[in-house]
Amino acid sequence: MSIRVQFMGPLANAIRTRETVLAGAAGMTLRELLDRLEARYGAEFGHRVFRTATPPRALQMHTRIFVNGNAVDDAVLDEPLSTRGSEPGSSDVLIYFMPGASGG
């Protein structure tokens, strides 16, 4: 399956990219994808996405992840990524990383 990942805000600035495309195996989990992205972009990526460096690694509260337009949380980290293709027979997973909004 093809996985298109878009990064926004401070995360995109920290890793110096706004988009990447990865090939993933059927049944790949969000956690596996995040681990691959951390291996590619380094500890700064992991720090901004995960609360801790050691298992169990929960997601940061201030980073929002959307898979195919749906906001996800820790509950789906170990579930296979669902696919949604823009064309028949395609299996794209579109993931957005957005910083959580803050205010005062």
JSON list of N, CA and C in Angstrom, two decimals, residues 28-60:
[
{"chain": "A", "resi": 28, "resn": "MET", "atom": "N", "xyz": [-0.03, -3.12, 8.08]},
{"chain": "A", "resi": 28, "resn": "MET", "atom": "CA", "xyz": [0.87, -2.23, 8.82]},
{"chain": "A", "resi": 28, "resn": "MET", "atom": "C", "xyz": [0.06, -1.39, 9.81]},
{"chain": "A", "resi": 29, "resn": "THR", "atom": "N", "xyz": [0.59, -1.25, 11.02]},
{"chain": "A", "resi": 29, "resn": "THR", "atom": "CA", "xyz": [-0.10, -0.47, 12.04]},
{"chain": "A", "resi": 29, "resn": "THR", "atom": "C", "xyz": [0.42, 0.97, 12.04]},
{"chain": "A", "resi": 30, "resn": "LEU", "atom": "N", "xyz": [-0.35, 1.84, 12.67]},
{"chain": "A", "resi": 30, "resn": "LEU", "atom": "CA", "xyz": [0.07, 3.23, 12.81]},
{"chain": "A", "resi": 30, "resn": "LEU", "atom": "C", "xyz": [1.37, 3.30, 13.61]},
{"chain": "A", "resi": 31, "resn": "ARG", "atom": "N", "xyz": [1.49, 2.49, 14.66]},
{"chain": "A", "resi": 31, "resn": "ARG", "atom": "CA", "xyz": [2.72, 2.49, 15.45]},
{"chain": "A", "resi": 31, "resn": "ARG", "atom": "C", "xyz": [3.93, 2.11, 14.59]},
{"chain": "A", "resi": 32, "resn": "GLU", "atom": "N", "xyz": [3.79, 1.10, 13.74]},
{"chain": "A", "resi": 32, "resn": "GLU", "atom": "CA", "xyz": [4.88, 0.70, 12.85]},
{"chain": "A", "resi": 32, "resn": "GLU", "atom": "C", "xyz": [5.25, 1.84, 11.90]},
{"chain": "A", "resi": 33, "resn": "LEU", "atom": "N", "xyz": [4.23, 2.52, 11.39]},
{"chain": "A", "resi": 33, "resn": "LEU", "atom": "CA", "xyz": [4.50, 3.65, 10.51]},
{"chain": "A", "resi": 33, "resn": "LEU", "atom": "C", "xyz": [5.24, 4.76, 11.26]},
{"chain": "A", "resi": 34, "resn": "LEU", "atom": "N", "xyz": [4.78, 5.09, 12.45]},
{"chain": "A", "resi": 34, "resn": "LEU", "atom": "CA", "xyz": [5.44, 6.13, 13.24]},
{"chain": "A", "resi": 34, "resn": "LEU", "atom": "C", "xyz": [6.88, 5.76, 13.57]},
{"chain": "A", "resi": 35, "resn": "ASP", "atom": "N", "xyz": [7.12, 4.49, 13.86]},
{"chain": "A", "resi": 35, "resn": "ASP", "atom": "CA", "xyz": [8.49, 4.03, 14.12]},
{"chain": "A", "resi": 35, "resn": "ASP", "atom": "C", "xyz": [9.36, 4.20, 12.88]},
{"chain": "A", "resi": 36, "resn": "ARG", "atom": "N", "xyz": [8.81, 3.90, 11.71]},
{"chain": "A", "resi": 36, "resn": "ARG", "atom": "CA", "xyz": [9.57, 4.09, 10.46]},
{"chain": "A", "resi": 36, "resn": "ARG", "atom": "C", "xyz": [9.87, 5.56, 10.22]},
{"chain": "A", "resi": 37, "resn": "LEU", "atom": "N", "xyz": [8.89, 6.41, 10.49]},
{"chain": "A", "resi": 37, "resn": "LEU", "atom": "CA", "xyz": [9.11, 7.85, 10.32]},
{"chain": "A", "resi": 37, "resn": "LEU", "atom": "C", "xyz": [10.15, 8.37, 11.31]},
{"chain": "A", "resi": 38, "resn": "GLU", "atom": "N", "xyz": [10.12, 7.86, 12.53]},
{"chain": "A", "resi": 38, "resn": "GLU", "atom": "CA", "xyz": [11.12, 8.26, 13.51]},
{"chain": "A", "resi": 38, "resn": "GLU", "atom": "C", "xyz": [12.52, 7.81, 13.08]},
{"chain": "A", "resi": 39, "resn": "ALA", "atom": "N", "xyz": [12.62, 6.61, 12.53]},
{"chain": "A", "resi": 39, "resn": "ALA", "atom": "CA", "xyz": [13.92, 6.13, 12.04]},
{"chain": "A", "resi": 39, "resn": "ALA", "atom": "C", "xyz": [14.43, 7.03, 10.90]},
{"chain": "A", "resi": 40, "resn": "ARG", "atom": "N", "xyz": [13.52, 7.54, 10.09]},
{"chain": "A", "resi": 40, "resn": "ARG", "atom": "CA", "xyz": [13.91, 8.39, 8.96]},
{"chain": "A", "resi": 40, "resn": "ARG", "atom": "C", "xyz": [14.25, 9.81, 9.42]},
{"chain": "A", "resi": 41, "resn": "TYR", "atom": "N", "xyz": [13.42, 10.38, 10.32]},
{"chain": "A", "resi": 41, "resn": "TYR", "atom": "CA", "xyz": [13.57, 11.80, 10.67]},
{"chain": "A", "resi": 41, "resn": "TYR", "atom": "C", "xyz": [14.24, 12.05, 12.01]},
{"chain": "A", "resi": 42, "resn": "GLY", "atom": "N", "xyz": [14.51, 11.01, 12.76]},
{"chain": "A", "resi": 42, "resn": "GLY", "atom": "CA", "xyz": [15.30, 11.15, 13.97]},
{"chain": "A", "resi": 42, "resn": "GLY", "atom": "C", "xyz": [14.51, 11.38, 15.24]},
{"chain": "A", "resi": 43, "resn": "ALA", "atom": "N", "xyz": [15.27, 11.57, 16.30]},
{"chain": "A", "resi": 43, "resn": "ALA", "atom": "CA", "xyz": [14.70, 11.71, 17.65]},
{"chain": "A", "resi": 43, "resn": "ALA", "atom": "C", "xyz": [13.77, 12.91, 17.77]},
{"chain": "A", "resi": 44, "resn": "GLU", "atom": "N", "xyz": [14.02, 13.97, 17.03]},
{"chain": "A", "resi": 44, "resn": "GLU", "atom": "CA", "xyz": [13.14, 15.15, 17.10]},
{"chain": "A", "resi": 44, "resn": "GLU", "atom": "C", "xyz": [11.72, 14.78, 16.68]},
{"chain": "A", "resi": 45, "resn": "PHE", "atom": "N", "xyz": [11.60, 13.95, 15.67]},
{"chain": "A", "resi": 45, "resn": "PHE", "atom": "CA", "xyz": [10.28, 13.48, 15.26]},
{"chain": "A", "resi": 45, "resn": "PHE", "atom": "C", "xyz": [9.62, 12.70, 16.40]},
{"chain": "A", "resi": 46, "resn": "GLY", "atom": "N", "xyz": [10.36, 11.74, 16.96]},
{"chain": "A", "resi": 46, "resn": "GLY", "atom": "CA", "xyz": [9.82, 10.93, 18.05]},
{"chain": "A", "resi": 46, "resn": "GLY", "atom": "C", "xyz": [9.41, 11.77, 19.24]},
{"chain": "A", "resi": 47, "resn": "HIS", "atom": "N", "xyz": [10.20, 12.77, 19.57]},
{"chain": "A", "resi": 47, "resn": "HIS", "atom": "CA", "xyz": [9.90, 13.65, 20.69]},
{"chain": "A", "resi": 47, "resn": "HIS", "atom": "C", "xyz": [8.60, 14.42, 20.47]},
{"chain": "A", "resi": 48, "resn": "ARG", "atom": "N", "xyz": [8.35, 14.82, 19.25]},
{"chain": "A", "resi": 48, "resn": "ARG", "atom": "CA", "xyz": [7.15, 15.60, 18.95]},
{"chain": "A", "resi": 48, "resn": "ARG", "atom": "C", "xyz": [5.90, 14.76, 18.78]},
{"chain": "A", "resi": 49, "resn": "VAL", "atom": "N", "xyz": [6.06, 13.47, 18.53]},
{"chain": "A", "resi": 49, "resn": "VAL", "atom": "CA", "xyz": [4.92, 12.59, 18.30]},
{"chain": "A", "resi": 49, "resn": "VAL", "atom": "C", "xyz": [4.58, 11.74, 19.53]},
{"chain": "A", "resi": 50, "resn": "PHE", "atom": "N", "xyz": [5.60, 11.23, 20.22]},
{"chain": "A", "resi": 50, "resn": "PHE", "atom": "CA", "xyz": [5.39, 10.36, 21.38]},
{"chain": "A", "resi": 50, "resn": "PHE", "atom": "C", "xyz": [5.70, 11.08, 22.68]},
{"chain": "A", "resi": 51, "resn": "ARG", "atom": "N", "xyz": [4.99, 10.70, 23.75]},
{"chain": "A", "resi": 51, "resn": "ARG", "atom": "CA", "xyz": [5.22, 11.30, 25.07]},
{"chain": "A", "resi": 51, "resn": "ARG", "atom": "C", "xyz": [6.50, 10.80, 25.72]},
{"chain": "A", "resi": 52, "resn": "THR", "atom": "N", "xyz": [6.89, 9.55, 25.43]},
{"chain": "A", "resi": 52, "resn": "THR", "atom": "CA", "xyz": [8.08, 8.97, 26.05]},
{"chain": "A", "resi": 52, "resn": "THR", "atom": "C", "xyz": [8.92, 8.27, 24.99]},
{"chain": "A", "resi": 53, "resn": "ALA", "atom": "N", "xyz": [10.17, 8.01, 25.33]},
{"chain": "A", "resi": 53, "resn": "ALA", "atom": "CA", "xyz": [11.07, 7.31, 24.41]},
{"chain": "A", "resi": 53, "resn": "ALA", "atom": "C", "xyz": [11.04, 5.80, 24.64]},
{"chain": "A", "resi": 54, "resn": "THR", "atom": "N", "xyz": [10.39, 5.35, 25.71]},
{"chain": "A", "resi": 54, "resn": "THR", "atom": "CA", "xyz": [10.34, 3.93, 26.03]},
{"chain": "A", "resi": 54, "resn": "THR", "atom": "C", "xyz": [8.90, 3.43, 26.04]},
{"chain": "A", "resi": 55, "resn": "PRO", "atom": "N", "xyz": [8.70, 2.18, 25.72]},
{"chain": "A", "resi": 55, "resn": "PRO", "atom": "CA", "xyz": [7.33, 1.62, 25.70]},
{"chain": "A", "resi": 55, "resn": "PRO", "atom": "C", "xyz": [6.70, 1.65, 27.07]},
{"chain": "A", "resi": 56, "resn": "PRO", "atom": "N", "xyz": [5.39, 1.77, 27.16]},
{"chain": "A", "resi": 56, "resn": "PRO", "atom": "CA", "xyz": [4.51, 2.00, 26.03]},
{"chain": "A", "resi": 56, "resn": "PRO", "atom": "C", "xyz": [4.54, 3.46, 25.61]},
{"chain": "A", "resi": 57, "resn": "ARG", "atom": "N", "xyz": [4.58, 3.70, 24.36]},
{"chain": "A", "resi": 57, "resn": "ARG", "atom": "CA", "xyz": [4.75, 5.06, 23.82]},
{"chain": "A", "resi": 57, "resn": "ARG", "atom": "C", "xyz": [3.39, 5.62, 23.42]},
{"chain": "A", "resi": 58, "resn": "ALA", "atom": "N", "xyz": [2.84, 6.45, 24.26]},
{"chain": "A", "resi": 58, "resn": "ALA", "atom": "CA", "xyz": [1.57, 7.11, 23.96]},
{"chain": "A", "resi": 58, "resn": "ALA", "atom": "C", "xyz": [1.85, 8.34, 23.11]},
{"chain": "A", "resi": 59, "resn": "LEU", "atom": "N", "xyz": [0.84, 8.77, 22.37]},
{"chain": "A", "resi": 59, "resn": "LEU", "atom": "CA", "xyz": [0.98, 9.95, 21.52]},
{"chain": "A", "resi": 59, "resn": "LEU", "atom": "C", "xyz": [0.99, 11.22, 22.35]},
{"chain": "A", "resi": 60, "resn": "GLN", "atom": "N", "xyz": [1.72, 12.21, 21.87]},
{"chain": "A", "resi": 60, "resn": "GLN", "atom": "CA", "xyz": [1.72, 13.53, 22.50]},
{"chain": "A", "resi": 60, "resn": "GLN", "atom": "C", "xyz": [0.31, 14.11, 22.47]}
]
